[in-house]
């Protein structure tokens, strides 16, 4: 089991940047993968970015080249650096941890990008 606490959401103008952080209650190298998802009003939750315990990352097509996922094992924290933000990036962002026993979700943090 793992608890996840997010931080870093907020309001930003188009073209700006934000960094989200997800702190885990256990060592993240023991977690198979950690990921960021997002859900906009009226839309399905979609994968933004994921990173495995080995450090391999993959991204959703909508954010490739703009967002970067990274991890700090010493701090048990995963980050999502979001650059060149667009109004269509507005959503609730959720951190996810995949363990062998199941998936765990953070509470979600709102990101709003104004035009």
PDB file of N, CA and C in Angstrom:
ATOM      1  N   UNK A   1       0.846  -1.181   0.000  1.00  0.00           N
ATOM      2  CA  UNK A   1       0.000   0.000   0.000  1.00  0.00           C
ATOM      3  C   UNK A   1       0.887   1.238   0.000  1.00  0.00           C
ATOM      4  N   UNK A   2       0.360   2.329  -0.575  1.00  0.00           N
ATOM      5  CA  UNK A   2       1.116   3.568  -0.644  1.00  0.00           C
ATOM      6  C   UNK A   2       0.154   4.740  -0.617  1.00  0.00           C
ATOM      7  N   UNK A   3       0.542   5.785   0.072  1.00  0.00           N
ATOM      8  CA  UNK A   3      -0.214   7.041   0.045  1.00  0.00           C
ATOM      9  C   UNK A   3       0.541   8.031  -0.834  1.00  0.00           C
ATOM     10  N   UNK A   4      -0.227   8.789  -1.595  1.00  0.00           N
ATOM     11  CA  UNK A   4       0.345   9.754  -2.535  1.00  0.00           C
ATOM     12  C   UNK A   4      -0.216  11.135  -2.240  1.00  0.00           C
ATOM     13  N   UNK A   5       0.664  12.125  -2.191  1.00  0.00           N
ATOM     14  CA  UNK A   5       0.250  13.502  -1.928  1.00  0.00           C
ATOM     15  C   UNK A   5       0.794  14.387  -3.036  1.00  0.00           C
ATOM     16  N   UNK A   6      -0.109  15.062  -3.703  1.00  0.00           N
ATOM     17  CA  UNK A   6       0.258  15.931  -4.817  1.00  0.00           C
ATOM     18  C   UNK A   6       0.409  17.372  -4.358  1.00  0.00           C
ATOM     19  N   UNK A   7       1.175  18.137  -5.130  1.00  0.00           N
ATOM     20  CA  UNK A   7       1.275  19.576  -4.916  1.00  0.00           C
ATOM     21  C   UNK A   7       1.676  20.217  -6.233  1.00  0.00           C
ATOM     22  N   UNK A   8       1.441  21.525  -6.328  1.00  0.00           N
ATOM     23  CA  UNK A   8       1.947  22.279  -7.466  1.00  0.00           C
ATOM     24  C   UNK A   8       0.930  22.729  -8.488  1.00  0.00           C
ATOM     25  N   UNK A   9      -0.316  22.353  -8.340  1.00  0.00           N
ATOM     26  CA  UNK A   9      -1.308  22.810  -9.302  1.00  0.00           C
ATOM     27  C   UNK A   9      -1.593  24.288  -9.128  1.00  0.00           C
ATOM     28  N   UNK A  10      -2.407  24.832 -10.055  1.00  0.00           N
ATOM     29  CA  UNK A  10      -2.771  26.230  -9.944  1.00  0.00           C
ATOM     30  C   UNK A  10      -3.211  26.812 -11.265  1.00  0.00           C
ATOM     31  N   UNK A  11      -3.203  28.124 -11.312  1.00  0.00           N
ATOM     32  CA  UNK A  11      -3.640  28.889 -12.487  1.00  0.00           C
ATOM     33  C   UNK A  11      -2.417  29.498 -13.159  1.00  0.00           C
ATOM     34  N   UNK A  12      -2.337  29.337 -14.477  1.00  0.00           N
ATOM     35  CA  UNK A  12      -1.219  29.882 -15.228  1.00  0.00           C
ATOM     36  C   UNK A  12      -1.714  30.349 -16.581  1.00  0.00           C
ATOM     37  N   UNK A  13      -1.051  31.317 -17.155  1.00  0.00           N
ATOM     38  CA  UNK A  13      -1.419  31.793 -18.484  1.00  0.00           C
ATOM     39  C   UNK A  13      -0.851  30.853 -19.556  1.00  0.00           C
ATOM     40  N   UNK A  14      -1.494  30.852 -20.690  1.00  0.00           N
ATOM     41  CA  UNK A  14      -1.015  30.042 -21.815  1.00  0.00           C
ATOM     42  C   UNK A  14       0.433  30.409 -22.130  1.00  0.00           C
ATOM     43  N   UNK A  15       1.226  29.378 -22.382  1.00  0.00           N
ATOM     44  CA  UNK A  15       2.647  29.576 -22.635  1.00  0.00           C
ATOM     45  C   UNK A  15       3.508  29.474 -21.398  1.00  0.00           C
ATOM     46  N   UNK A  16       2.861  29.460 -20.242  1.00  0.00           N
ATOM     47  CA  UNK A  16       3.600  29.389 -18.990  1.00  0.00           C
ATOM     48  C   UNK A  16       3.956  27.973 -18.595  1.00  0.00           C
ATOM     49  N   UNK A  17       4.500  27.847 -17.391  1.00  0.00           N
ATOM     50  CA  UNK A  17       4.972  26.560 -16.891  1.00  0.00           C
ATOM     51  C   UNK A  17       4.475  26.312 -15.470  1.00  0.00           C
ATOM     52  N   UNK A  18       4.337  25.049 -15.150  1.00  0.00           N
ATOM     53  CA  UNK A  18       4.036  24.598 -13.795  1.00  0.00           C
ATOM     54  C   UNK A  18       4.790  23.306 -13.557  1.00  0.00           C
ATOM     55  N   UNK A  19       5.081  23.036 -12.295  1.00  0.00           N
ATOM     56  CA  UNK A  19       5.663  21.751 -11.933  1.00  0.00           C
ATOM     57  C   UNK A  19       4.808  21.100 -10.858  1.00  0.00           C
ATOM     58  N   UNK A  20       4.352  19.916 -11.147  1.00  0.00           N
ATOM     59  CA  UNK A  20       3.599  19.125 -10.182  1.00  0.00           C
ATOM     60  C   UNK A  20       4.546  18.159  -9.481  1.00  0.00           C
ATOM     61  N   UNK A  21       4.250  17.882  -8.229  1.00  0.00           N
ATOM     62  CA  UNK A  21       5.027  16.919  -7.457  1.00  0.00           C
ATOM     63  C   UNK A  21       4.091  15.899  -6.820  1.00  0.00           C
ATOM     64  N   UNK A  22       4.554  14.680  -6.727  1.00  0.00           N
ATOM     65  CA  UNK A  22       3.782  13.604  -6.104  1.00  0.00           C
ATOM     66  C   UNK A  22       4.707  12.876  -5.140  1.00  0.00           C
ATOM     67  N   UNK A  23       4.446  13.042  -3.854  1.00  0.00           N
ATOM     68  CA  UNK A  23       5.266  12.426  -2.827  1.00  0.00           C
ATOM     69  C   UNK A  23       4.625  11.126  -2.363  1.00  0.00           C
ATOM     70  N   UNK A  24       5.415  10.070  -2.370  1.00  0.00           N
ATOM     71  CA  UNK A  24       4.916   8.758  -1.976  1.00  0.00           C
ATOM     72  C   UNK A  24       5.340   8.430  -0.552  1.00  0.00           C
ATOM     73  N   UNK A  25       4.528   7.603   0.090  1.00  0.00           N
ATOM     74  CA  UNK A  25       4.800   7.251   1.487  1.00  0.00           C
ATOM     75  C   UNK A  25       5.754   6.067   1.616  1.00  0.00           C
ATOM     76  N   UNK A  26       6.216   5.554   0.493  1.00  0.00           N
ATOM     77  CA  UNK A  26       7.184   4.463   0.512  1.00  0.00           C
ATOM     78  C   UNK A  26       8.220   4.714  -0.566  1.00  0.00           C
ATOM     79  N   UNK A  27       9.309   3.963  -0.515  1.00  0.00           N
ATOM     80  CA  UNK A  27      10.372   4.156  -1.488  1.00  0.00           C
ATOM     81  C   UNK A  27       9.873   3.853  -2.889  1.00  0.00           C
ATOM     82  N   UNK A  28      10.039   4.827  -3.777  1.00  0.00           N
ATOM     83  CA  UNK A  28       9.454   4.680  -5.102  1.00  0.00           C
ATOM     84  C   UNK A  28      10.195   3.684  -5.972  1.00  0.00           C
ATOM     85  N   UNK A  29      11.408   3.300  -5.573  1.00  0.00           N
ATOM     86  CA  UNK A  29      12.086   2.297  -6.407  1.00  0.00           C
ATOM     87  C   UNK A  29      11.414   0.942  -6.242  1.00  0.00           C
ATOM     88  N   UNK A  30      10.582   0.805  -5.201  1.00  0.00           N
ATOM     89  CA  UNK A  30       9.838  -0.436  -5.024  1.00  0.00           C
ATOM     90  C   UNK A  30       8.512  -0.434  -5.763  1.00  0.00           C
ATOM     91  N   UNK A  31       8.205   0.684  -6.418  1.00  0.00           N
ATOM     92  CA  UNK A  31       6.950   0.823  -7.156  1.00  0.00           C
ATOM     93  C   UNK A  31       7.223   0.528  -8.628  1.00  0.00           C
ATOM     94  N   UNK A  32       6.384  -0.285  -9.248  1.00  0.00           N
ATOM     95  CA  UNK A  32       6.614  -0.700 -10.624  1.00  0.00           C
ATOM     96  C   UNK A  32       6.689   0.498 -11.557  1.00  0.00           C
ATOM     97  N   UNK A  33       5.731   1.388 -11.423  1.00  0.00           N
ATOM     98  CA  UNK A  33       5.702   2.574 -12.275  1.00  0.00           C
ATOM     99  C   UNK A  33       4.877   3.650 -11.579  1.00  0.00           C
ATOM    100  N   UNK A  34       5.210   4.887 -11.901  1.00  0.00           N
ATOM    101  CA  UNK A  34       4.393   6.008 -11.429  1.00  0.00           C
ATOM    102  C   UNK A  34       4.016   6.837 -12.636  1.00  0.00           C
ATOM    103  N   UNK A  35       2.840   7.413 -12.547  1.00  0.00           N
ATOM    104  CA  UNK A  35       2.322   8.101 -13.727  1.00  0.00           C
ATOM    105  C   UNK A  35       1.472   9.294 -13.320  1.00  0.00           C
ATOM    106  N   UNK A  36       1.290  10.146 -14.281  1.00  0.00           N
ATOM    107  CA  UNK A  36       0.346  11.268 -14.159  1.00  0.00           C
ATOM    108  C   UNK A  36      -0.752  11.061 -15.194  1.00  0.00           C
ATOM    109  N   UNK A  37      -1.971  11.196 -14.734  1.00  0.00           N
ATOM    110  CA  UNK A  37      -3.145  11.191 -15.589  1.00  0.00           C
ATOM    111  C   UNK A  37      -3.844  12.530 -15.424  1.00  0.00           C
ATOM    112  N   UNK A  38      -4.735  12.823 -16.350  1.00  0.00           N
ATOM    113  CA  UNK A  38      -5.547  14.023 -16.207  1.00  0.00           C
ATOM    114  C   UNK A  38      -6.948  13.758 -16.711  1.00  0.00           C
ATOM    115  N   UNK A  39      -7.868  14.545 -16.178  1.00  0.00           N
ATOM    116  CA  UNK A  39      -9.261  14.440 -16.590  1.00  0.00           C
ATOM    117  C   UNK A  39      -9.858  15.826 -16.668  1.00  0.00           C
ATOM    118  N   UNK A  40     -10.293  16.173 -17.861  1.00  0.00           N
ATOM    119  CA  UNK A  40     -10.962  17.444 -18.089  1.00  0.00           C
ATOM    120  C   UNK A  40     -12.467  17.228 -17.983  1.00  0.00           C
ATOM    121  N   UNK A  41     -13.232  18.277 -17.701  1.00  0.00           N
ATOM    122  CA  UNK A  41     -14.690  18.129 -17.589  1.00  0.00           C
ATOM    123  C   UNK A  41     -15.295  17.506 -18.843  1.00  0.00           C
ATOM    124  N   UNK A  42     -16.101  16.479 -18.650  1.00  0.00           N
ATOM    125  CA  UNK A  42     -16.777  15.841 -19.763  1.00  0.00           C
ATOM    126  C   UNK A  42     -15.915  14.908 -20.582  1.00  0.00           C
ATOM    127  N   UNK A  43     -14.674  14.688 -20.156  1.00  0.00           N
ATOM    128  CA  UNK A  43     -13.769  13.831 -20.907  1.00  0.00           C
ATOM    129  C   UNK A  43     -13.283  12.672 -20.049  1.00  0.00           C
ATOM    130  N   UNK A  44     -12.777  11.640 -20.714  1.00  0.00           N
ATOM    131  CA  UNK A  44     -12.229  10.498 -19.998  1.00  0.00           C
ATOM    132  C   UNK A  44     -10.851  10.827 -19.443  1.00  0.00           C
ATOM    133  N   UNK A  45     -10.501  10.117 -18.388  1.00  0.00           N
ATOM    134  CA  UNK A  45      -9.158  10.269 -17.829  1.00  0.00           C
ATOM    135  C   UNK A  45      -8.156   9.742 -18.839  1.00  0.00           C
ATOM    136  N   UNK A  46      -7.073  10.477 -19.029  1.00  0.00           N
ATOM    137  CA  UNK A  46      -6.074  10.077 -20.007  1.00  0.00           C
ATOM    138  C   UNK A  46      -4.672  10.103 -19.393  1.00  0.00           C
ATOM    139  N   UNK A  47      -3.826   9.250 -19.932  1.00  0.00           N
ATOM    140  CA  UNK A  47      -2.446   9.205 -19.484  1.00  0.00           C
ATOM    141  C   UNK A  47      -1.702  10.433 -19.996  1.00  0.00           C
ATOM    142  N   UNK A  48      -0.976  11.072 -19.081  1.00  0.00           N
ATOM    143  CA  UNK A  48      -0.121  12.202 -19.457  1.00  0.00           C
ATOM    144  C   UNK A  48       1.313  11.729 -19.628  1.00  0.00           C
ATOM    145  N   UNK A  49       1.826  11.061 -18.580  1.00  0.00           N
ATOM    146  CA  UNK A  49       3.211  10.583 -18.619  1.00  0.00           C
ATOM    147  C   UNK A  49       3.381   9.492 -17.572  1.00  0.00           C
ATOM    148  N   UNK A  50       4.316   8.608 -17.819  1.00  0.00           N
ATOM    149  CA  UNK A  50       4.600   7.526 -16.885  1.00  0.00           C
ATOM    150  C   UNK A  50       6.097   7.275 -16.853  1.00  0.00           C
ATOM    151  N   UNK A  51       6.565   6.780 -15.705  1.00  0.00           N
ATOM    152  CA  UNK A  51       7.975   6.445 -15.572  1.00  0.00           C
ATOM    153  C   UNK A  51       8.086   5.167 -14.760  1.00  0.00           C
ATOM    154  N   UNK A  52       8.894   4.237 -15.249  1.00  0.00           N
ATOM    155  CA  UNK A  52       9.030   2.952 -14.584  1.00  0.00           C
ATOM    156  C   UNK A  52      10.087   3.028 -13.474  1.00  0.00           C
ATOM    157  N   UNK A  53      10.175   1.968 -12.702  1.00  0.00           N
ATOM    158  CA  UNK A  53      11.187   1.921 -11.650  1.00  0.00           C
ATOM    159  C   UNK A  53      12.586   1.969 -12.236  1.00  0.00           C
ATOM    160  N   UNK A  54      12.714   1.554 -13.507  1.00  0.00           N
ATOM    161  CA  UNK A  54      14.009   1.606 -14.181  1.00  0.00           C
ATOM    162  C   UNK A  54      14.318   2.941 -14.817  1.00  0.00           C
ATOM    163  N   UNK A  55      13.333   3.841 -14.776  1.00  0.00           N
ATOM    164  CA  UNK A  55      13.565   5.185 -15.302  1.00  0.00           C
ATOM    165  C   UNK A  55      13.079   5.421 -16.722  1.00  0.00           C
ATOM    166  N   UNK A  56      12.470   4.426 -17.332  1.00  0.00           N
ATOM    167  CA  UNK A  56      11.948   4.615 -18.687  1.00  0.00           C
ATOM    168  C   UNK A  56      10.658   5.430 -18.634  1.00  0.00           C
ATOM    169  N   UNK A  57      10.558   6.399 -19.531  1.00  0.00           N
ATOM    170  CA  UNK A  57       9.406   7.296 -19.531  1.00  0.00           C
ATOM    171  C   UNK A  57       8.655   7.204 -20.851  1.00  0.00           C
ATOM    172  N   UNK A  58       7.354   7.409 -20.768  1.00  0.00           N
ATOM    173  CA  UNK A  58       6.560   7.558 -21.980  1.00  0.00           C
ATOM    174  C   UNK A  58       5.508   8.631 -21.741  1.00  0.00           C
ATOM    175  N   UNK A  59       5.036   9.213 -22.845  1.00  0.00           N
ATOM    176  CA  UNK A  59       4.162  10.383 -22.777  1.00  0.00           C
ATOM    177  C   UNK A  59       2.952  10.229 -23.690  1.00  0.00           C
ATOM    178  N   UNK A  60       1.887  10.879 -23.292  1.00  0.00           N
ATOM    179  CA  UNK A  60       0.734  10.975 -24.166  1.00  0.00           C
ATOM    180  C   UNK A  60       1.064  11.884 -25.341  1.00  0.00           C
ATOM    181  N   UNK A  61       0.440  11.619 -26.483  1.00  0.00           N
ATOM    182  CA  UNK A  61       0.756  12.376 -27.689  1.00  0.00           C
ATOM    183  C   UNK A  61       0.531  13.871 -27.509  1.00  0.00           C
ATOM    184  N   UNK A  62      -0.454  14.243 -26.716  1.00  0.00           N
ATOM    185  CA  UNK A  62      -0.809  15.655 -26.563  1.00  0.00           C
ATOM    186  C   UNK A  62       0.250  16.462 -25.824  1.00  0.00           C
ATOM    187  N   UNK A  63       1.128  15.792 -25.106  1.00  0.00           N
ATOM    188  CA  UNK A  63       2.091  16.530 -24.275  1.00  0.00           C
ATOM    189  C   UNK A  63       3.535  16.281 -24.665  1.00  0.00           C
ATOM    190  N   UNK A  64       3.763  15.420 -25.625  1.00  0.00           N
ATOM    191  CA  UNK A  64       5.140  15.118 -26.035  1.00  0.00           C
ATOM    192  C   UNK A  64       5.874  16.396 -26.451  1.00  0.00           C
ATOM    193  N   UNK A  65       7.082  16.535 -25.943  1.00  0.00           N
ATOM    194  CA  UNK A  65       7.891  17.705 -26.265  1.00  0.00           C
ATOM    195  C   UNK A  65       7.637  18.897 -25.365  1.00  0.00           C
ATOM    196  N   UNK A  66       6.579  18.837 -24.545  1.00  0.00           N
ATOM    197  CA  UNK A  66       6.258  19.958 -23.653  1.00  0.00           C
ATOM    198  C   UNK A  66       6.366  19.579 -22.175  1.00  0.00           C
ATOM    199  N   UNK A  67       6.023  18.349 -21.861  1.00  0.00           N
ATOM    200  CA  UNK A  67       6.030  17.890 -20.476  1.00  0.00           C
ATOM    201  C   UNK A  67       7.183  16.913 -20.259  1.00  0.00           C
ATOM    202  N   UNK A  68       7.697  16.913 -19.035  1.00  0.00           N
ATOM    203  CA  UNK A  68       8.761  15.981 -18.674  1.00  0.00           C
ATOM    204  C   UNK A  68       8.460  15.370 -17.313  1.00  0.00           C
ATOM    205  N   UNK A  69       8.482  14.045 -17.259  1.00  0.00           N
ATOM    206  CA  UNK A  69       8.305  13.350 -15.987  1.00  0.00           C
ATOM    207  C   UNK A  69       9.690  12.957 -15.474  1.00  0.00           C
ATOM    208  N   UNK A  70       9.878  13.093 -14.169  1.00  0.00           N
ATOM    209  CA  UNK A  70      11.148  12.723 -13.568  1.00  0.00           C
ATOM    210  C   UNK A  70      10.910  12.207 -12.160  1.00  0.00           C
ATOM    211  N   UNK A  71      11.941  11.607 -11.584  1.00  0.00           N
ATOM    212  CA  UNK A  71      11.787  11.049 -10.253  1.00  0.00           C
ATOM    213  C   UNK A  71      13.012  11.361  -9.412  1.00  0.00           C
ATOM    214  N   UNK A  72      12.785  11.513  -8.130  1.00  0.00           N
ATOM    215  CA  UNK A  72      13.853  11.695  -7.162  1.00  0.00           C
ATOM    216  C   UNK A  72      13.689  10.590  -6.125  1.00  0.00           C
ATOM    217  N   UNK A  73      14.461   9.539  -6.277  1.00  0.00           N
ATOM    218  CA  UNK A  73      14.305   8.394  -5.375  1.00  0.00           C
ATOM    219  C   UNK A  73      14.605   8.749  -3.927  1.00  0.00           C
ATOM    220  N   UNK A  74      15.530   9.660  -3.720  1.00  0.00           N
ATOM    221  CA  UNK A  74      15.900  10.038  -2.350  1.00  0.00           C
ATOM    222  C   UNK A  74      14.743  10.720  -1.627  1.00  0.00           C
ATOM    223  N   UNK A  75      13.911  11.420  -2.389  1.00  0.00           N
ATOM    224  CA  UNK A  75      12.766  12.117  -1.812  1.00  0.00           C
ATOM    225  C   UNK A  75      11.459  11.370  -2.017  1.00  0.00           C
ATOM    226  N   UNK A  76      11.537  10.195  -2.647  1.00  0.00           N
ATOM    227  CA  UNK A  76      10.323   9.414  -2.921  1.00  0.00           C
ATOM    228  C   UNK A  76       9.280  10.259  -3.651  1.00  0.00           C
ATOM    229  N   UNK A  77       9.737  11.028  -4.602  1.00  0.00           N
ATOM    230  CA  UNK A  77       8.866  11.992  -5.265  1.00  0.00           C
ATOM    231  C   UNK A  77       9.023  11.896  -6.782  1.00  0.00           C
ATOM    232  N   UNK A  78       7.898  12.021  -7.453  1.00  0.00           N
ATOM    233  CA  UNK A  78       7.874  12.093  -8.907  1.00  0.00           C
ATOM    234  C   UNK A  78       7.362  13.474  -9.296  1.00  0.00           C
ATOM    235  N   UNK A  79       7.955  14.013 -10.347  1.00  0.00           N
ATOM    236  CA  UNK A  79       7.610  15.360 -10.783  1.00  0.00           C
ATOM    237  C   UNK A  79       7.056  15.332 -12.207  1.00  0.00           C
ATOM    238  N   UNK A  80       6.247  16.334 -12.500  1.00  0.00           N
ATOM    239  CA  UNK A  80       5.803  16.565 -13.867  1.00  0.00           C
ATOM    240  C   UNK A  80       6.058  18.032 -14.178  1.00  0.00           C
ATOM    241  N   UNK A  81       7.058  18.284 -14.995  1.00  0.00           N
ATOM    242  CA  UNK A  81       7.358  19.635 -15.447  1.00  0.00           C
ATOM    243  C   UNK A  81       6.539  19.907 -16.696  1.00  0.00           C
ATOM    244  N   UNK A  82       5.722  20.927 -16.634  1.00  0.00           N
ATOM    245  CA  UNK A  82       4.828  21.250 -17.739  1.00  0.00           C
ATOM    246  C   UNK A  82       5.197  22.609 -18.306  1.00  0.00           C
ATOM    247  N   UNK A  83       5.640  22.627 -19.545  1.00  0.00           N
ATOM    248  CA  UNK A  83       6.031  23.850 -20.222  1.00  0.00           C
ATOM    249  C   UNK A  83       5.112  24.123 -21.405  1.00  0.00           C
ATOM    250  N   UNK A  84       5.148  25.342 -21.878  1.00  0.00           N
ATOM    251  CA  UNK A  84       4.326  25.735 -23.042  1.00  0.00           C
ATOM    252  C   UNK A  84       2.877  25.301 -22.855  1.00  0.00           C
ATOM    253  N   UNK A  85       2.345  25.597 -21.707  1.00  0.00           N
ATOM    254  CA  UNK A  85       0.989  25.147 -21.392  1.00  0.00           C
ATOM    255  C   UNK A  85      -0.045  25.795 -22.302  1.00  0.00           C
ATOM    256  N   UNK A  86      -1.079  25.014 -22.594  1.00  0.00           N
ATOM    257  CA  UNK A  86      -2.165  25.449 -23.464  1.00  0.00           C
ATOM    258  C   UNK A  86      -3.473  25.380 -22.697  1.00  0.00           C
ATOM    259  N   UNK A  87      -4.472  26.148 -23.104  1.00  0.00           N
ATOM    260  CA  UNK A  87      -5.769  26.054 -22.430  1.00  0.00           C
ATOM    261  C   UNK A  87      -6.320  24.634 -22.405  1.00  0.00           C
ATOM    262  N   UNK A  88      -6.035  23.848 -23.415  1.00  0.00           N
ATOM    263  CA  UNK A  88      -6.532  22.476 -23.460  1.00  0.00           C
ATOM    264  C   UNK A  88      -5.828  21.551 -22.474  1.00  0.00           C
ATOM    265  N   UNK A  89      -4.801  22.041 -21.801  1.00  0.00           N
ATOM    266  CA  UNK A  89      -4.170  21.272 -20.725  1.00  0.00           C
ATOM    267  C   UNK A  89      -4.937  21.400 -19.410  1.00  0.00           C
ATOM    268  N   UNK A  90      -5.936  22.270 -19.391  1.00  0.00           N
ATOM    269  CA  UNK A  90      -6.732  22.456 -18.186  1.00  0.00           C
ATOM    270  C   UNK A  90      -7.427  21.157 -17.814  1.00  0.00           C
ATOM    271  N   UNK A  91      -7.210  20.717 -16.585  1.00  0.00           N
ATOM    272  CA  UNK A  91      -7.768  19.454 -16.120  1.00  0.00           C
ATOM    273  C   UNK A  91      -7.391  19.255 -14.658  1.00  0.00           C
ATOM    274  N   UNK A  92      -7.977  18.232 -14.068  1.00  0.00           N
ATOM    275  CA  UNK A  92      -7.498  17.747 -12.775  1.00  0.00           C
ATOM    276  C   UNK A  92      -6.434  16.693 -13.066  1.00  0.00           C
ATOM    277  N   UNK A  93      -5.288  16.865 -12.470  1.00  0.00           N
ATOM    278  CA  UNK A  93      -4.161  15.957 -12.685  1.00  0.00           C
ATOM    279  C   UNK A  93      -4.048  15.012 -11.495  1.00  0.00           C
ATOM    280  N   UNK A  94      -3.906  13.730 -11.803  1.00  0.00           N
ATOM    281  CA  UNK A  94      -3.845  12.696 -10.770  1.00  0.00           C
ATOM    282  C   UNK A  94      -2.524  11.942 -10.868  1.00  0.00           C
ATOM    283  N   UNK A  95      -1.918  11.750  -9.729  1.00  0.00           N
ATOM    284  CA  UNK A  95      -0.735  10.909  -9.645  1.00  0.00           C
ATOM    285  C   UNK A  95      -1.185   9.466  -9.384  1.00  0.00           C
ATOM    286  N   UNK A  96      -0.516   8.534 -10.005  1.00  0.00           N
ATOM    287  CA  UNK A  96      -0.855   7.122  -9.883  1.00  0.00           C
ATOM    288  C   UNK A  96       0.402   6.310  -9.606  1.00  0.00           C
ATOM    289  N   UNK A  97       0.275   5.330  -8.726  1.00  0.00           N
ATOM    290  CA  UNK A  97       1.372   4.404  -8.457  1.00  0.00           C
ATOM    291  C   UNK A  97       0.905   2.988  -8.739  1.00  0.00           C
ATOM    292  N   UNK A  98       1.673   2.284  -9.540  1.00  0.00           N
ATOM    293  CA  UNK A  98       1.336   0.909  -9.883  1.00  0.00           C
ATOM    294  C   UNK A  98       2.223  -0.018  -9.068  1.00  0.00           C
ATOM    295  N   UNK A  99       1.586  -0.791  -8.188  1.00  0.00           N
ATOM    296  CA  UNK A  99       2.267  -1.811  -7.408  1.00  0.00           C
ATOM    297  C   UNK A  99       1.795  -3.180  -7.864  1.00  0.00           C
ATOM    298  N   UNK A 100       2.492  -4.213  -7.443  1.00  0.00           N
ATOM    299  CA  UNK A 100       2.065  -5.565  -7.812  1.00  0.00           C
ATOM    300  C   UNK A 100       0.697  -5.886  -7.241  1.00  0.00           C
ATOM    301  N   UNK A 101       0.340  -5.252  -6.143  1.00  0.00           N
ATOM    302  CA  UNK A 101      -0.941  -5.545  -5.484  1.00  0.00           C
ATOM    303  C   UNK A 101      -2.065  -4.657  -5.969  1.00  0.00           C
ATOM    304  N   UNK A 102      -1.763  -3.685  -6.828  1.00  0.00           N
ATOM    305  CA  UNK A 102      -2.816  -2.831  -7.345  1.00  0.00           C
ATOM    306  C   UNK A 102      -2.332  -1.430  -7.654  1.00  0.00           C
ATOM    307  N   UNK A 103      -3.291  -0.598  -8.081  1.00  0.00           N
ATOM    308  CA  UNK A 103      -3.009   0.800  -8.411  1.00  0.00           C
ATOM    309  C   UNK A 103      -3.528   1.713  -7.308  1.00  0.00           C
ATOM    310  N   UNK A 104      -2.772   2.784  -7.063  1.00  0.00           N
ATOM    311  CA  UNK A 104      -3.159   3.754  -6.042  1.00  0.00           C
ATOM    312  C   UNK A 104      -3.158   5.151  -6.660  1.00  0.00           C
ATOM    313  N   UNK A 105      -4.107   5.975  -6.182  1.00  0.00           N
ATOM    314  CA  UNK A 105      -4.311   7.296  -6.754  1.00  0.00           C
ATOM    315  C   UNK A 105      -4.189   8.371  -5.686  1.00  0.00           C
ATOM    316  N   UNK A 106      -3.660   9.517  -6.109  1.00  0.00           N
ATOM    317  CA  UNK A 106      -3.679  10.695  -5.254  1.00  0.00           C
ATOM    318  C   UNK A 106      -5.029  11.391  -5.395  1.00  0.00           C
ATOM    319  N   UNK A 107      -5.207  12.461  -4.659  1.00  0.00           N
ATOM    320  CA  UNK A 107      -6.510  13.118  -4.596  1.00  0.00           C
ATOM    321  C   UNK A 107      -6.800  13.981  -5.813  1.00  0.00           C
ATOM    322  N   UNK A 108      -5.781  14.342  -6.573  1.00  0.00           N
ATOM    323  CA  UNK A 108      -5.964  15.182  -7.738  1.00  0.00           C
ATOM    324  C   UNK A 108      -5.642  16.635  -7.431  1.00  0.00           C
ATOM    325  N   UNK A 109      -5.077  17.304  -8.423  1.00  0.00           N
ATOM    326  CA  UNK A 109      -4.785  18.731  -8.275  1.00  0.00           C
ATOM    327  C   UNK A 109      -5.211  19.458  -9.551  1.00  0.00           C
ATOM    328  N   UNK A 110      -5.848  20.588  -9.370  1.00  0.00           N
ATOM    329  CA  UNK A 110      -6.384  21.326 -10.508  1.00  0.00           C
ATOM    330  C   UNK A 110      -5.282  22.142 -11.191  1.00  0.00           C
ATOM    331  N   UNK A 111      -5.243  22.029 -12.494  1.00  0.00           N
ATOM    332  CA  UNK A 111      -4.396  22.877 -13.323  1.00  0.00           C
ATOM    333  C   UNK A 111      -5.304  23.629 -14.289  1.00  0.00           C
ATOM    334  N   UNK A 112      -5.232  24.944 -14.250  1.00  0.00           N
ATOM    335  CA  UNK A 112      -6.048  25.773 -15.128  1.00  0.00           C
ATOM    336  C   UNK A 112      -5.138  26.681 -15.934  1.00  0.00           C
ATOM    337  N   UNK A 113      -5.297  26.612 -17.255  1.00  0.00           N
ATOM    338  CA  UNK A 113      -4.492  27.428 -18.152  1.00  0.00           C
ATOM    339  C   UNK A 113      -5.408  28.429 -18.836  1.00  0.00           C
ATOM    340  N   UNK A 114      -5.165  29.691 -18.610  1.00  0.00           N
ATOM    341  CA  UNK A 114      -6.001  30.739 -19.195  1.00  0.00           C
ATOM    342  C   UNK A 114      -5.421  31.191 -20.528  1.00  0.00           C
ATOM    343  N   UNK A 115      -6.320  31.577 -21.419  1.00  0.00           N
ATOM    344  CA  UNK A 115      -5.879  32.000 -22.768  1.00  0.00           C
ATOM    345  C   UNK A 115      -5.600  33.489 -22.805  1.00  0.00           C
TER     346      UNK A 115
END
